[in-house]
PDB file of C-alpha atoms in Angstrom:
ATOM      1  CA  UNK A   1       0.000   0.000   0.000  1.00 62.00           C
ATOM      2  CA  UNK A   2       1.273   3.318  -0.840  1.00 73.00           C
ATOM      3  CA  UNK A   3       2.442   6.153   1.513  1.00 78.00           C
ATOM      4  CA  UNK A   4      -0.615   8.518   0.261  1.00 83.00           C
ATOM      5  CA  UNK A   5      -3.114   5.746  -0.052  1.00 89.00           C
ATOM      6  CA  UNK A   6      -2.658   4.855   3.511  1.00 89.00           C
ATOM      7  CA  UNK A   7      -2.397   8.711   4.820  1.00 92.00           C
ATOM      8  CA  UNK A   8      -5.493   8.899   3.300  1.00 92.00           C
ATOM      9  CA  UNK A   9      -7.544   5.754   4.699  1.00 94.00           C
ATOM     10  CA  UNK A  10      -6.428   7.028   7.617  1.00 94.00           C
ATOM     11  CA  UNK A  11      -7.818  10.580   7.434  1.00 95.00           C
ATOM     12  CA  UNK A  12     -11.211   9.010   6.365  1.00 96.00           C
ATOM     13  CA  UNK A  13     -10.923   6.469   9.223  1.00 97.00           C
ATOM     14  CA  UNK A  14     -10.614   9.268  11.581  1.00 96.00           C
ATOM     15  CA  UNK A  15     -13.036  11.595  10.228  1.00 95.00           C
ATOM     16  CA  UNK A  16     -15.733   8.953  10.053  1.00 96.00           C
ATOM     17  CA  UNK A  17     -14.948   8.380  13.824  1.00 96.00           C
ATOM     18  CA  UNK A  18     -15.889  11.401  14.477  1.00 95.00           C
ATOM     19  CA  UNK A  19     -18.966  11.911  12.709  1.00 94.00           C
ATOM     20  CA  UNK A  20     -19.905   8.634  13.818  1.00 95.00           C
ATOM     21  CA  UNK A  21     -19.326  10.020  17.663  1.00 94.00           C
ATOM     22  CA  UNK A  22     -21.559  12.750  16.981  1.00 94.00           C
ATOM     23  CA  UNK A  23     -24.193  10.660  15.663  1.00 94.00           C
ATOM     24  CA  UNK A  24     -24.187   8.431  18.342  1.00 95.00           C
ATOM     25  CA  UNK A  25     -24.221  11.481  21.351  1.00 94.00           C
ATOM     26  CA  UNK A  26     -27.325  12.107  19.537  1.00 93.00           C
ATOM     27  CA  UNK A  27     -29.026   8.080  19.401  1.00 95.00           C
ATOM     28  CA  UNK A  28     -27.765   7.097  22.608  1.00 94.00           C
ATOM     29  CA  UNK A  29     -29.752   9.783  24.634  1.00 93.00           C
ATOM     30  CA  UNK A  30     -32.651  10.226  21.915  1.00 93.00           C
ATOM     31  CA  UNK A  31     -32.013  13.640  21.913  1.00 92.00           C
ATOM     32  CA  UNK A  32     -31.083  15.215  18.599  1.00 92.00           C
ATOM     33  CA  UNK A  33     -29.787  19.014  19.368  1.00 92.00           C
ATOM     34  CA  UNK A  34     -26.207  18.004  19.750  1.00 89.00           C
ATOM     35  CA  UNK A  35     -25.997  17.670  15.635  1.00 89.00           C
ATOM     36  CA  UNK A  36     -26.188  21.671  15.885  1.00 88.00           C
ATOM     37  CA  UNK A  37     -22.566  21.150  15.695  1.00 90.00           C
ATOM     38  CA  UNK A  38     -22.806  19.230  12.126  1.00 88.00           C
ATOM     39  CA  UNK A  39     -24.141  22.440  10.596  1.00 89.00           C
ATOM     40  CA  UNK A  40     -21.802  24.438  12.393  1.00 89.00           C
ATOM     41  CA  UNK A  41     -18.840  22.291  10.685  1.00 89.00           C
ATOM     42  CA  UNK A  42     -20.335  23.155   7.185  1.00 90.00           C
ATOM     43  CA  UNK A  43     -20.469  26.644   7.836  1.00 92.00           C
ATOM     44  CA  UNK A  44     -17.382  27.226   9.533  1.00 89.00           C
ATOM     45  CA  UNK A  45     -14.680  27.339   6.724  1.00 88.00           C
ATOM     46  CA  UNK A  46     -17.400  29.495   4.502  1.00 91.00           C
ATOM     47  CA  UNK A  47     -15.793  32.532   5.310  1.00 91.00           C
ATOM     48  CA  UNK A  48     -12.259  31.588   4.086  1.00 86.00           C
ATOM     49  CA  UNK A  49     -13.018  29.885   0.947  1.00 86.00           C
ATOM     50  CA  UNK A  50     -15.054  32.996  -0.473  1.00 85.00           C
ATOM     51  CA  UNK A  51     -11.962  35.455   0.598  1.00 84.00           C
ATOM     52  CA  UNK A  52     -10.116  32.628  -1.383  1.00 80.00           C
ATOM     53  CA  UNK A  53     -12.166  32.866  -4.102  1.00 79.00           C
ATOM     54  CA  UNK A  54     -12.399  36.338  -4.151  1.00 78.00           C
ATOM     55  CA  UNK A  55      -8.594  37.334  -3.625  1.00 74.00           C
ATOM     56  CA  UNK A  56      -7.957  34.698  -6.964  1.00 70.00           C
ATOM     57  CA  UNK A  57      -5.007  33.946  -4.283  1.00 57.00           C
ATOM     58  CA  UNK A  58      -3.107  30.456  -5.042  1.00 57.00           C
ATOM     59  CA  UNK A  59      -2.428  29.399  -0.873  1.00 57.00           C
ATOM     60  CA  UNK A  60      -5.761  30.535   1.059  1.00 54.00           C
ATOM     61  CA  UNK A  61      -3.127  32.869   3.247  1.00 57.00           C
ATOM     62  CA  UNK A  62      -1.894  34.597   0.625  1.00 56.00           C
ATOM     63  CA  UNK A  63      -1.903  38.689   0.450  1.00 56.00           C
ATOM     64  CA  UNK A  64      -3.561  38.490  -2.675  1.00 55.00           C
ATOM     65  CA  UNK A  65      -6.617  40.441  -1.288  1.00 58.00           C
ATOM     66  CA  UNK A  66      -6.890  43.215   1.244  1.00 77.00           C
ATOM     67  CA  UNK A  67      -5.579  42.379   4.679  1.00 80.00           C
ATOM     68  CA  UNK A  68      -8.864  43.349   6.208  1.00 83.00           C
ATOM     69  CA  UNK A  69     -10.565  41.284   4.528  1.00 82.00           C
ATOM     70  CA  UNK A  70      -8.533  38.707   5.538  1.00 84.00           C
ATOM     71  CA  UNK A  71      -8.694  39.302   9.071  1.00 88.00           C
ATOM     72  CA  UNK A  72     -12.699  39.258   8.995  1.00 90.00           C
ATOM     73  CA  UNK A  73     -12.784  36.406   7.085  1.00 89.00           C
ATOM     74  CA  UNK A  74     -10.336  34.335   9.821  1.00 89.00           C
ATOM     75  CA  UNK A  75     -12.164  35.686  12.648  1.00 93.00           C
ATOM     76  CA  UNK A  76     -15.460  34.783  11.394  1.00 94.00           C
ATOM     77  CA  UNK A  77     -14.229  31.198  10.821  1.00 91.00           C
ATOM     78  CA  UNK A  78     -12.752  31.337  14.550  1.00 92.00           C
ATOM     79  CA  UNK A  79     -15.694  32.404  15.833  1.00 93.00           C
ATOM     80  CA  UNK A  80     -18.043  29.824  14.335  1.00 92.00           C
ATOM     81  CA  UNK A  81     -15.587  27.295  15.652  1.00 89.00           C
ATOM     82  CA  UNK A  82     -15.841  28.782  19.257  1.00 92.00           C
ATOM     83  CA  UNK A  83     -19.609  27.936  18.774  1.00 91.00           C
ATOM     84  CA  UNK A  84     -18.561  24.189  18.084  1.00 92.00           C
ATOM     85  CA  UNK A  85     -17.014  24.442  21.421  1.00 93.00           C
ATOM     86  CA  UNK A  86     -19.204  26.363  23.191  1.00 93.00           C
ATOM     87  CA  UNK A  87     -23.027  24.733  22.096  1.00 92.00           C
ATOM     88  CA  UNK A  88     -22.860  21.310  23.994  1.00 94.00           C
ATOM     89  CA  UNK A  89     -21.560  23.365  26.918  1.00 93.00           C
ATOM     90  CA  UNK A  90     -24.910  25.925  27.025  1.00 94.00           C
ATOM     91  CA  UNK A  91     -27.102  23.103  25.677  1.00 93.00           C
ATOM     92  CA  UNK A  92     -26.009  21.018  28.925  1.00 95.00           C
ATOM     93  CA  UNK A  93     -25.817  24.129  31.118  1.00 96.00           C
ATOM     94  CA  UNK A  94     -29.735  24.655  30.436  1.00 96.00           C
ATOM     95  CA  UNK A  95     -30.632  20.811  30.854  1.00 94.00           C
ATOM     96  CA  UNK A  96     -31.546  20.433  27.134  1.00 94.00           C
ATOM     97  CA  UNK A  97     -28.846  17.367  27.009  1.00 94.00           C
ATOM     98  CA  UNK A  98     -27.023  15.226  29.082  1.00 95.00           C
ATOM     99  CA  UNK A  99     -23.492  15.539  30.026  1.00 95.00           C
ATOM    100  CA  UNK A 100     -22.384  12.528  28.280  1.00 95.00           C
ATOM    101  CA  UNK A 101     -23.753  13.319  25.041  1.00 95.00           C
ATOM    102  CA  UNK A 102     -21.960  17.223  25.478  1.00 95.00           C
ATOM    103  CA  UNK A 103     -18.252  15.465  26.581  1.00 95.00           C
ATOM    104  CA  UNK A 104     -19.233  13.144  22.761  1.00 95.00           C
ATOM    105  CA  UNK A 105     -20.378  16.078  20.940  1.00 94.00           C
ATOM    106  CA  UNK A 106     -16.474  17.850  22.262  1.00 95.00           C
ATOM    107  CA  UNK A 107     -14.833  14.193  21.445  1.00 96.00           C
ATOM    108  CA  UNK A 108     -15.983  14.023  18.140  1.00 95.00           C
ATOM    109  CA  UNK A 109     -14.788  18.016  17.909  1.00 95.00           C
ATOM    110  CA  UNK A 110     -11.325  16.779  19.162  1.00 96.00           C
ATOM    111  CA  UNK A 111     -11.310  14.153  16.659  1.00 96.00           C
ATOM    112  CA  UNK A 112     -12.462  16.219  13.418  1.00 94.00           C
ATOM    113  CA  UNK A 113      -9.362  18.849  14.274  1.00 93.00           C
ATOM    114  CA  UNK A 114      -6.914  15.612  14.212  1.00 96.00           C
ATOM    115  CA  UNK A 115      -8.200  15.207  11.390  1.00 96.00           C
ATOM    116  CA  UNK A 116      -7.584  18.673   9.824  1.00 92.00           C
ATOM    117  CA  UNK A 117      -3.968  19.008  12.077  1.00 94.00           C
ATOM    118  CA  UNK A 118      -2.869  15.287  10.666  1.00 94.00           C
ATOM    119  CA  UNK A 119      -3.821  16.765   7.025  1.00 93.00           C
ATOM    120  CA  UNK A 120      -1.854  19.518   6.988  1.00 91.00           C
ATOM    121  CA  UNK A 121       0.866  17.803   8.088  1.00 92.00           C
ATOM    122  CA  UNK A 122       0.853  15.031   5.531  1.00 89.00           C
ATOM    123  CA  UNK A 123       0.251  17.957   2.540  1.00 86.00           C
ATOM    124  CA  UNK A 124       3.485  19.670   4.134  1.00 85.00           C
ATOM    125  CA  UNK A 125       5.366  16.619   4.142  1.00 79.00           C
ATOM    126  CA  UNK A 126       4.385  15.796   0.478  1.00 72.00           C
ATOM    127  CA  UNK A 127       5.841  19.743  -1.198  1.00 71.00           C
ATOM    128  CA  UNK A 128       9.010  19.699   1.597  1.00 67.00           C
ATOM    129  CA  UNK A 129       9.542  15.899   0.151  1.00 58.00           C
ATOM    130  CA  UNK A 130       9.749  15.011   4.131  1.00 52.00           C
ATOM    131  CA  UNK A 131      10.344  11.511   4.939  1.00 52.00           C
ATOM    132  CA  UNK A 132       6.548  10.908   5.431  1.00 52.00           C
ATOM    133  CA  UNK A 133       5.908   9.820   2.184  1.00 49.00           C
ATOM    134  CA  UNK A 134       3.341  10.444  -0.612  1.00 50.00           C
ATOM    135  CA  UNK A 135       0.882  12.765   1.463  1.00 49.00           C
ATOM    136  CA  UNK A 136      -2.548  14.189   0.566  1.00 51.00           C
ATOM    137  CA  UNK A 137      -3.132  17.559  -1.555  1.00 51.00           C
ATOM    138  CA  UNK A 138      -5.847  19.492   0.184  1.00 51.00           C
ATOM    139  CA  UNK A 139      -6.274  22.209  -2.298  1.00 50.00           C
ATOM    140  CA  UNK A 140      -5.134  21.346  -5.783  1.00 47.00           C
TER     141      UNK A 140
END
């Protein structure tokens, strides 16, 4: 098995992990609020791929654009991922779900940004020719 095949399976195993963890903080207490974070995750990068797109930038830090732009655009994304954080933490705070499906909800958070961290990693690896191997390209 190649180097990038297996970085790869590996992401996927990971990342599946952690949806899966969501998923069941929801079925295991029948309660279905904690997959507010599953929207969150879909929103959260929004912000940085249309200051991508609109800069025509090749790296998504680049200083194609305006700076400012670039700032609003990475605090937006931070501050949706606060959310992630923060919504099992109010939703158990005001009893709508159990502690144990709030500590799976921030598992399954944990999880998704080893995912990302483990990425970037193995696409830095691949363009420094690193001793990791083949690696995955994120972005082109």
């Amino acid at each position: 098995m190649s180097g990038g095949l297996a970085q790869s399976l590996c992401l996927a195993f990971i990342f599946s992990v952690a949806i899966f963890l969501h998923i069941l903080a929801c079925a295991l207490y029948n309660n279905w609020w904690p997959s507010l974070i599953l929207v969150s995750y879909l929103v959260a990068p929004l912000p940085l791929c249309l200051y991508a797109r609109a800069a025509r930038s090749e790296s998504l830090f680049d200083s194609g654009g305006g700076k400012a732009a670039q700032h609003w655009a990475e605090f937006t994304s931070t501050s949706i991922l606060t959310l992630i954080v923060g919504i099992p933490f109010i939703l158990w705070h005001v009893g709508v779900v159990e502690g144990g499906a709030a500590l799976m909800d921030l598992a399954g958070f944990l999880l998704v940004c080893v995912t990302a961290g483990l990425a970037a990693i193995f696409a830095r690896a691949e363009y420094s020719g690193d001793s990791f191997g083949g690696g995955v390209a994120l972005f082109g």
